[in-house]
XYZ file of C-alpha atoms in Angstrom:
582
model
C -12.124 -17.669 -14.879
C -13.386 -21.214 -13.941
C -16.892 -23.208 -12.800
C -15.388 -24.377 -9.268
C -13.772 -21.173 -8.794
C -17.542 -20.512 -8.200
C -18.948 -23.304 -6.895
C -20.972 -22.336 -4.243
C -23.485 -20.210 -6.708
C -23.417 -23.273 -8.941
C -24.437 -25.996 -6.473
C -27.496 -23.846 -5.875
C -28.421 -23.306 -9.704
C -28.462 -27.270 -9.871
C -30.663 -27.764 -7.039
C -33.297 -25.138 -7.776
C -32.658 -26.834 -11.412
C -34.071 -30.751 -9.875
C -36.665 -29.106 -8.200
C -38.632 -27.385 -10.617
C -37.672 -30.565 -12.951
C -37.206 -33.652 -9.830
C -34.562 -35.060 -12.300
C -31.428 -35.656 -11.129
C -28.677 -33.007 -11.703
C -24.784 -32.048 -12.485
C -22.327 -29.757 -13.553
C -18.646 -31.082 -14.771
C -15.619 -28.797 -15.753
C -14.443 -29.444 -19.154
C -11.140 -31.004 -17.539
C -14.754 -33.751 -15.980
C -14.168 -33.409 -12.838
C -18.098 -33.045 -11.344
C -18.841 -29.760 -9.333
C -22.037 -30.123 -8.313
C -25.078 -32.364 -8.555
C -28.448 -33.246 -6.061
C -29.627 -36.689 -5.102
C -27.227 -39.113 -4.723
C -25.055 -37.377 -7.110
C -24.270 -34.917 -4.798
C -21.566 -37.013 -3.166
C -20.104 -37.626 -5.561
C -18.270 -34.069 -6.077
C -15.237 -32.699 -7.249
C -14.775 -36.011 -8.597
C -12.539 -37.215 -11.575
C -15.274 -38.612 -13.923
C -12.592 -38.566 -17.249
C -12.860 -43.163 -17.212
C -16.765 -43.326 -17.076
C -18.773 -40.321 -18.305
C -18.386 -40.372 -22.418
C -20.722 -38.673 -23.065
C -19.693 -35.695 -21.529
C -16.438 -36.197 -23.175
C -18.423 -36.195 -26.583
C -20.681 -32.434 -25.422
C -17.545 -31.253 -25.365
C -14.998 -32.197 -28.013
C -18.157 -31.528 -30.218
C -20.008 -27.838 -28.352
C -24.204 -29.853 -29.304
C -26.240 -30.729 -26.607
C -26.324 -34.847 -26.271
C -28.713 -37.155 -26.066
C -28.704 -40.695 -24.923
C -31.502 -42.669 -24.575
C -30.570 -46.310 -23.732
C -26.845 -45.111 -21.141
C -24.532 -48.337 -20.824
C -25.486 -49.312 -23.552
C -24.911 -46.711 -27.076
C -22.101 -46.681 -29.272
C -20.624 -43.407 -26.997
C -21.171 -46.017 -24.253
C -18.692 -48.347 -25.541
C -15.163 -47.057 -23.851
C -17.263 -46.426 -20.409
C -16.386 -48.416 -17.687
C -19.424 -49.139 -16.651
C -20.984 -50.424 -20.436
C -24.128 -52.868 -20.020
C -23.954 -52.127 -16.266
C -25.145 -48.159 -16.568
C -27.343 -47.358 -13.285
C -28.182 -44.742 -15.429
C -32.048 -44.804 -17.723
C -31.724 -42.144 -19.351
C -29.305 -38.779 -19.693
C -29.162 -35.926 -21.073
C -27.014 -33.157 -20.726
C -25.595 -29.461 -22.902
C -22.147 -27.653 -23.372
C -21.606 -24.201 -20.870
C -20.311 -22.183 -23.352
C -18.527 -18.295 -22.298
C -18.300 -16.461 -25.628
C -17.615 -19.744 -28.159
C -15.332 -20.790 -24.944
C -16.530 -24.732 -23.583
C -15.998 -23.889 -19.801
C -18.482 -27.117 -19.112
C -21.032 -29.797 -19.105
C -24.656 -30.005 -17.427
C -26.870 -33.031 -18.042
C -29.663 -34.289 -16.243
C -29.319 -37.794 -14.750
C -32.387 -39.312 -14.859
C -31.583 -42.795 -12.086
C -35.179 -44.343 -12.471
C -38.145 -45.345 -14.422
C -40.410 -42.064 -13.315
C -37.807 -40.353 -14.039
C -36.778 -41.690 -17.133
C -41.152 -39.940 -18.306
C -40.194 -37.310 -16.565
C -36.960 -37.113 -19.094
C -38.065 -37.348 -22.682
C -41.567 -36.211 -22.795
C -40.313 -32.982 -23.967
C -37.240 -33.321 -24.727
C -37.150 -30.230 -26.706
C -38.082 -28.906 -24.383
C -35.365 -29.763 -21.995
C -32.817 -28.625 -23.797
C -34.169 -25.627 -24.453
C -34.379 -24.384 -20.692
C -30.680 -26.020 -20.436
C -29.596 -23.955 -22.855
C -31.431 -20.933 -20.646
C -29.747 -22.525 -18.110
C -26.142 -23.216 -19.494
C -26.106 -18.943 -20.830
C -27.570 -18.677 -16.756
C -24.048 -20.062 -15.263
C -22.460 -18.186 -17.778
C -23.349 -15.097 -16.798
C -22.341 -15.690 -13.664
C -18.863 -16.815 -14.474
C -18.999 -13.133 -16.349
C -19.676 -11.712 -13.716
C -17.603 -13.312 -11.234
C -14.935 -12.126 -13.267
C -15.710 -8.495 -13.749
C -16.142 -8.445 -10.229
C -12.451 -10.312 -10.002
C -12.066 -8.240 -12.696
C -13.421 -4.565 -10.182
C -11.460 -6.142 -7.065
C -8.104 -6.095 -8.930
C -8.435 -2.548 -10.116
C -9.152 -1.750 -6.526
C -6.150 -3.232 -5.210
C -4.307 -1.733 -7.780
C -5.659 1.710 -7.181
C -5.198 1.252 -3.598
C -1.704 0.436 -3.596
C -0.943 3.041 -5.207
C -2.419 6.012 -3.252
C -1.082 4.262 -0.901
C 1.932 4.698 -1.540
C 2.215 8.004 -3.886
C 4.284 11.251 -3.043
C 0.831 13.723 -3.036
C -1.086 13.503 -0.201
C -5.185 12.228 -1.687
C -8.480 12.588 0.749
C -11.571 10.582 -0.819
C -14.223 13.451 0.335
C -18.482 11.882 0.746
C -21.230 14.072 -0.110
C -21.293 14.954 3.652
C -17.877 16.434 3.272
C -15.787 13.129 5.646
C -13.666 11.695 4.517
C -13.890 7.779 3.474
C -10.505 7.773 2.225
C -7.097 8.684 3.582
C -3.634 7.989 2.317
C -0.430 7.635 4.321
C 1.684 10.616 2.450
C -1.729 12.391 3.524
C -1.644 11.697 7.027
C 2.211 12.344 7.012
C 1.051 16.280 5.689
C -2.038 16.589 7.648
C -0.187 15.072 11.005
C -3.122 12.060 11.558
C -2.482 9.545 13.109
C -3.550 5.773 11.569
C -6.961 4.846 13.401
C -7.304 8.080 12.794
C -9.729 10.378 10.210
C -8.943 13.954 9.617
C -12.562 15.975 11.309
C -14.432 17.922 10.028
C -12.373 21.573 10.745
C -9.831 20.202 8.662
C -11.357 19.700 5.987
C -13.544 22.609 5.627
C -10.016 24.213 5.275
C -8.797 22.497 1.947
C -12.228 22.889 0.678
C -13.082 26.342 1.304
C -11.015 28.108 -0.974
C -13.038 25.582 -4.015
C -16.444 26.827 -3.114
C -17.501 29.226 -5.552
C -16.979 26.522 -8.430
C -20.296 25.321 -9.887
C -18.495 22.646 -11.977
C -16.521 19.974 -12.327
C -14.767 21.645 -16.256
C -13.883 24.697 -14.114
C -12.155 22.910 -10.807
C -11.059 19.931 -12.912
C -6.744 20.847 -11.577
C -7.504 23.633 -10.095
C -4.071 24.425 -7.313
C -4.440 26.878 -4.636
C -1.570 27.383 -2.476
C -3.046 27.623 1.256
C -2.740 27.819 5.267
C -4.299 25.129 7.010
C -4.253 25.164 10.261
C -2.586 22.407 12.327
C -2.132 22.205 16.348
C -2.466 25.263 16.331
C -0.086 26.107 13.695
C 0.151 27.186 10.222
C 0.756 24.922 6.969
C 1.615 26.302 3.850
C -0.295 23.356 1.081
C -0.715 22.658 -2.109
C -4.602 22.045 -3.162
C -6.123 21.191 -6.063
C -9.925 20.251 -5.292
C -11.495 17.602 -8.448
C -15.328 17.690 -7.915
C -17.588 13.832 -9.193
C -20.954 15.544 -10.168
C -20.893 17.968 -12.395
C -24.813 18.701 -11.869
C -24.110 21.084 -8.988
C -21.459 22.456 -6.338
C -21.457 18.615 -3.710
C -18.601 18.100 -0.671
C -18.396 14.711 -2.878
C -14.077 14.987 -4.100
C -11.144 14.146 -4.070
C -8.453 16.129 -2.187
C -4.496 15.933 -3.183
C -2.644 18.494 -1.130
C 0.873 18.452 -1.602
C 3.923 20.404 0.294
C 5.101 23.382 -2.073
C 8.923 22.454 -0.961
C 8.633 19.149 -1.968
C 7.080 20.399 -5.108
C 10.349 22.480 -6.325
C 12.819 19.926 -4.685
C 11.354 17.450 -7.739
C 11.146 20.304 -10.262
C 14.414 21.488 -9.505
C 15.174 17.594 -9.801
C 13.293 16.940 -12.930
C 14.412 20.239 -14.563
C 18.378 19.352 -13.626
C 18.251 16.033 -14.627
C 15.823 15.684 -17.753
C 18.367 17.477 -20.307
C 20.210 15.794 -23.459
C 23.086 14.657 -22.076
C 26.459 16.296 -20.487
C 23.762 19.767 -20.878
C 23.404 19.946 -16.739
C 27.595 21.520 -17.907
C 25.648 25.339 -18.344
C 27.560 27.484 -20.636
C 26.347 28.885 -24.800
C 30.297 29.879 -25.131
C 31.529 27.545 -28.342
C 34.485 26.684 -26.320
C 32.417 25.367 -23.413
C 29.629 23.650 -26.798
C 33.407 22.260 -27.887
C 33.591 20.534 -25.075
C 30.456 19.350 -24.109
C 30.938 17.765 -28.243
C 33.505 16.227 -27.477
C 32.160 14.345 -23.815
C 29.284 13.011 -26.270
C 31.762 11.280 -28.364
C 34.034 9.942 -25.697
C 31.486 8.914 -22.800
C 31.164 5.543 -23.215
C 34.859 5.422 -23.710
C 37.229 2.970 -22.110
C 40.329 5.098 -22.319
C 41.599 7.220 -19.952
C 40.374 11.012 -19.946
C 42.535 13.905 -18.767
C 41.138 17.118 -17.768
C 42.581 20.238 -17.827
C 42.002 24.198 -16.565
C 42.130 26.466 -13.635
C 41.589 25.790 -10.526
C 37.399 25.960 -10.008
C 36.814 25.798 -13.313
C 34.558 22.476 -12.618
C 36.432 19.619 -13.100
C 34.932 17.306 -11.057
C 31.809 18.122 -12.028
C 32.756 17.479 -15.722
C 33.920 13.946 -15.073
C 30.950 13.468 -12.914
C 29.344 13.615 -16.383
C 31.310 11.639 -18.132
C 30.500 9.042 -15.655
C 27.037 9.765 -15.184
C 26.477 9.973 -18.905
C 27.996 6.408 -20.558
C 27.357 2.553 -19.519
C 28.962 2.672 -16.714
C 25.643 5.123 -15.442
C 24.642 2.372 -13.042
C 28.074 0.965 -11.688
C 29.859 2.496 -8.541
C 31.887 6.403 -8.818
C 34.991 6.283 -6.777
C 36.947 9.980 -6.836
C 40.075 10.518 -4.436
C 42.482 13.576 -3.961
C 45.623 12.732 -4.352
C 47.002 16.602 -3.660
C 45.626 16.003 -0.091
C 46.812 12.655 1.310
C 49.954 11.626 3.022
C 52.079 8.893 0.091
C 51.231 6.124 2.428
C 47.295 6.447 3.299
C 46.868 7.487 -0.493
C 48.648 4.087 -1.374
C 46.806 2.407 0.259
C 43.238 4.432 -0.442
C 44.375 2.887 -3.808
C 45.670 -0.527 -4.293
C 44.085 -2.033 -0.673
C 46.715 -3.690 2.119
C 46.732 -6.512 4.639
C 42.498 -5.169 5.793
C 40.718 -4.063 2.662
C 41.702 -3.785 -1.334
C 41.701 -0.664 -2.421
C 39.774 1.792 -4.751
C 41.086 -0.361 -7.918
C 39.077 -3.419 -6.990
C 36.125 -1.899 -5.761
C 35.547 0.269 -8.107
C 35.596 -2.467 -11.064
C 33.373 -2.026 -14.107
C 32.913 1.448 -12.915
C 34.640 4.893 -13.168
C 37.686 5.715 -10.953
C 38.410 9.938 -10.873
C 42.204 10.818 -9.137
C 41.955 14.689 -8.920
C 45.473 16.769 -8.736
C 47.242 13.540 -10.580
C 50.420 16.147 -10.651
C 50.529 15.952 -7.181
C 51.194 11.768 -6.667
C 53.994 10.365 -5.040
C 56.858 9.157 -7.705
C 56.555 6.050 -6.163
C 52.885 6.314 -7.084
C 52.691 6.721 -10.379
C 55.299 3.394 -11.230
C 51.914 1.496 -9.864
C 49.270 3.114 -11.322
C 51.307 2.413 -14.614
C 51.326 -1.683 -13.703
C 47.760 -0.810 -14.037
C 47.159 0.494 -16.963
C 49.437 -1.441 -18.806
C 48.121 -5.404 -17.326
C 44.492 -4.217 -15.991
C 44.498 -6.353 -12.716
C 45.652 -5.118 -9.419
C 48.532 -7.500 -7.201
C 47.117 -7.846 -3.566
C 48.416 -9.834 -0.777
C 51.934 -8.336 -1.725
C 52.372 -8.806 -4.630
C 50.614 -12.835 -4.189
C 48.046 -12.872 -6.066
C 46.455 -10.125 -9.566
C 43.213 -9.230 -9.705
C 42.133 -8.475 -12.819
C 39.974 -5.043 -12.983
C 37.698 -2.636 -15.678
C 38.041 1.057 -14.357
C 37.755 4.183 -16.079
C 40.266 6.085 -15.750
C 40.087 9.862 -14.859
C 42.277 12.105 -13.816
C 42.792 16.732 -13.595
C 44.880 18.685 -13.425
C 46.185 22.137 -12.504
C 49.296 22.348 -13.334
C 51.313 22.197 -16.275
C 52.512 18.254 -16.825
C 54.453 19.007 -19.583
C 57.153 20.807 -16.935
C 56.616 18.840 -14.353
C 58.335 15.731 -16.576
C 60.485 17.787 -17.969
C 61.104 18.189 -14.019
C 60.900 15.444 -13.768
C 58.203 14.987 -11.198
C 56.097 13.153 -12.865
C 55.888 10.428 -15.553
C 56.543 10.579 -18.755
C 54.864 7.179 -19.856
C 52.506 7.265 -17.433
C 51.052 11.039 -19.489
C 50.854 9.419 -22.326
C 47.950 6.178 -21.063
C 46.156 9.245 -19.149
C 46.014 12.343 -21.981
C 44.053 9.679 -24.251
C 41.793 11.918 -24.280
C 42.454 15.597 -22.472
C 40.283 18.072 -22.093
C 41.093 21.425 -21.587
C 38.661 23.957 -20.021
C 38.244 27.330 -20.007
C 38.678 29.753 -17.749
C 35.480 31.620 -16.637
C 37.993 35.022 -17.554
C 38.185 32.847 -20.574
C 33.537 32.614 -20.742
C 32.227 35.661 -20.178
C 29.574 35.308 -21.892
C 27.904 32.733 -19.519
C 28.972 33.918 -16.512
C 24.800 35.919 -16.647
C 23.969 32.484 -17.223
C 25.807 30.814 -14.441
C 25.548 33.206 -12.692
C 22.043 32.919 -11.618
C 22.002 29.354 -12.158
C 23.672 30.035 -8.716
C 21.589 32.170 -7.431
C 18.264 30.053 -7.441
C 20.278 26.865 -5.620
C 21.520 29.323 -3.608
C 17.797 30.790 -3.139
C 16.067 27.248 -1.977
C 18.401 26.613 -0.469
C 18.453 29.040 2.866
C 14.163 28.985 1.380
C 14.464 32.220 -0.376
C 12.485 33.834 -3.247
C 15.504 36.090 -4.556
C 14.646 35.764 -8.658
C 16.938 38.848 -10.571
C 20.196 40.362 -10.321
C 19.690 43.927 -10.594
C 21.522 46.240 -13.705
C 24.304 47.408 -11.985
C 25.997 43.884 -10.104
C 25.397 42.217 -13.630
C 28.265 45.132 -14.348
C 30.739 44.085 -12.150
C 29.429 39.930 -12.723
C 30.573 40.116 -16.093
C 33.822 42.847 -15.840
C 35.170 40.502 -12.677
C 38.436 39.184 -13.346
C 37.199 35.805 -11.000
C 40.359 34.512 -9.775
C 39.144 31.398 -8.340
C 36.995 30.390 -11.918
C 32.915 29.199 -10.742
C 34.033 28.144 -7.751
C 34.374 32.069 -6.656
C 31.200 32.440 -8.865
C 28.916 30.044 -6.670
C 30.126 31.177 -3.560
C 30.001 35.329 -4.006
C 25.825 34.220 -5.378
C 25.947 32.759 -1.487
C 26.905 35.116 0.865
C 24.431 37.570 -1.207
C 21.516 35.102 -0.922
C 22.772 35.336 2.384
C 22.506 39.360 2.813
C 19.609 39.980 0.856
C 16.170 40.908 1.888
C 14.241 41.592 -0.872
C 13.431 39.445 -4.276
C 16.800 40.646 -5.793
C 20.508 41.312 -5.964
C 21.694 44.375 -5.369
C 24.953 46.070 -4.797
C 25.236 46.290 -1.116
C 24.594 41.924 -1.269
C 28.202 41.412 -2.714
C 31.079 40.913 -0.867
C 33.226 43.572 0.184
C 36.041 42.628 -2.210
C 34.236 43.238 -5.808
C 31.470 45.169 -4.595
C 33.834 48.448 -5.692
C 36.008 47.009 -8.917
C 36.038 49.222 -12.064
C 32.970 48.684 -13.981
C 34.076 48.322 -17.555
C 32.104 49.872 -19.627
C 31.299 51.776 -23.509
C 29.602 48.959 -24.271
C 32.219 47.165 -23.548
C 32.787 44.242 -21.870
C 35.824 42.643 -21.677
C 37.796 43.696 -24.938
C 34.225 42.398 -26.410
C 31.692 45.016 -28.461
C 27.662 44.583 -27.294
C 27.257 42.912 -30.197
C 28.907 39.919 -30.165
C 28.516 39.258 -26.838
C 24.533 38.766 -27.634
C 23.826 35.265 -26.548
C 20.906 35.690 -28.657
C 23.383 36.574 -32.041
C 25.623 33.426 -30.669
C 23.620 31.383 -30.971
C 22.995 32.423 -34.318
C 25.966 32.065 -35.367
C 26.745 28.842 -34.049
C 22.982 27.052 -36.160
C 24.138 28.834 -39.590
C 28.134 27.162 -39.565
C 26.542 24.717 -37.888
C 24.204 24.516 -41.387
C 26.215 25.406 -43.578
C 28.976 22.460 -42.162
C 26.097 19.755 -42.459
C 25.339 21.199 -46.437
C 28.811 21.423 -47.311
C 29.340 17.542 -46.346
C 25.938 17.282 -48.424
C 24.308 16.601 -45.241
C 19.890 17.145 -44.715
C 19.226 19.446 -42.136
C 19.116 17.253 -39.024
C 22.977 16.515 -38.931
C 23.548 20.363 -38.250
C 20.278 19.468 -35.166
C 23.454 16.928 -33.922
C 26.454 18.583 -34.609
C 24.470 21.521 -32.187
C 23.788 18.818 -29.282
C 19.850 19.847 -29.682
C 16.477 18.060 -30.615
C 15.207 18.464 -34.862
C 12.652 20.607 -33.222
C 14.441 22.655 -31.541
C 16.747 23.131 -34.580
C 14.285 24.187 -36.979
C 11.495 26.207 -34.687
C 15.207 28.075 -34.387
C 15.504 28.031 -36.815
C 11.879 29.620 -38.408
C 12.949 31.978 -34.606
C 15.984 33.550 -36.786
C 14.542 33.221 -39.848
C 17.077 30.824 -41.662
C 14.622 29.724 -43.055
């Protein structure tokens, strides 16, 4: 902060000094602009003094007081435009310092003989007095800086509190609301020009009245039914008292919509996994698939995803895009089986009135589902795009270069279609640089219950139900069923069961009729997998052992096993300790 920013305060100080000493006073900043002055000097405030006051220049440069008994005739005054013609009779100046930095200079000026006598009657006392005044001015600067910082912090906090998702209320010792942010107004249905009344505040505070200290109440949250406009609304309320000596109403209260909290928690949980861990499954086939996806995610080469209908091929394509360097670029999906040939052609390559998805997705990822159903004419055009990395527009009159990552999928036997002549061999080779096989659900039965519990959470939340478990008899049915529709069918069945459940768990009668009474695999054997090998912990232990052995065989440290398993170093060592592998 500079002296000119508190000019009114400085002007008051120089007037007071002049009244005490009966001498004219002026103050200049570090750029030699006159900030304040008394007597005739005050009429020249804000005047540039750089070409006339070399006494102040010396004071600013040295950081020491300067005394001039014969202004206009001393060597220091020689460069001044008023040399040998100075109107001053004497001058004493002192630097204004703050933390070692010279902010300006304060000067005592004698403009007549009487003022000169007073100025030099006791110079040491005058210098000591100027030193104290300089310190006072510096303290005013510091005080203003702190006040400005406080105001900036308050504005930032106000903006932050005003726009965070949770509601915030500040309550004084009388139980009155002094501040309420936008989110709290929406949750409590308070108009912009009003504050919540004592009745609403009382409902928020009363459940915490038993607490008598900050320590007991810190971060304590409760689900509270609050009556608003003759209807009860559940809010999650956190109470933060401001004092620890006794219970007072002086506090900060935070409120949130529990449904919104659940949504955020779910999104955070789903998005916090390491890349591709959103693909649910512990079966070795799925683990191998995840490892492959991590390796090819940032490649520019095409990917061909193969697998039965409902195995999650489109979801895997989305994951490749989401965890690649193209994640912030366009992602486009087209189904080659549902669109008529002219429409698919126009969608892909464009026409007179549009550019087409290949151009629109430039820099991103294009997913072509059911690629086996693409007409031969379009196959040829797509092959040309892949070879030339460009698209011809305006019926061949303009060639536009594109950078598109191509991901395709199919549930059909492309090799058989090639032999029949309905799919181009050259296009197949272009699209299958990275061929991926997605296992059917029947091939990875140990993942069925993991997926079932996942879909239970998803559909329970979507239908606003509190269903937390699956009965054991239902688990046996799920594991025994052959799942022709794979993961998609499992999701549909769990959604059906959630809608029909009237308790906190899924019972047999909640399942669709066609699956309810199937023959359950018994005697501890499920689909040819003995009970011991079906145990997920045993499988996890074996996978860790194999990864550790592979790392040791290659002369690599244990941390390499963590990389192979797709887990963090800390997680690896924790699980090694858990399974007694250390």
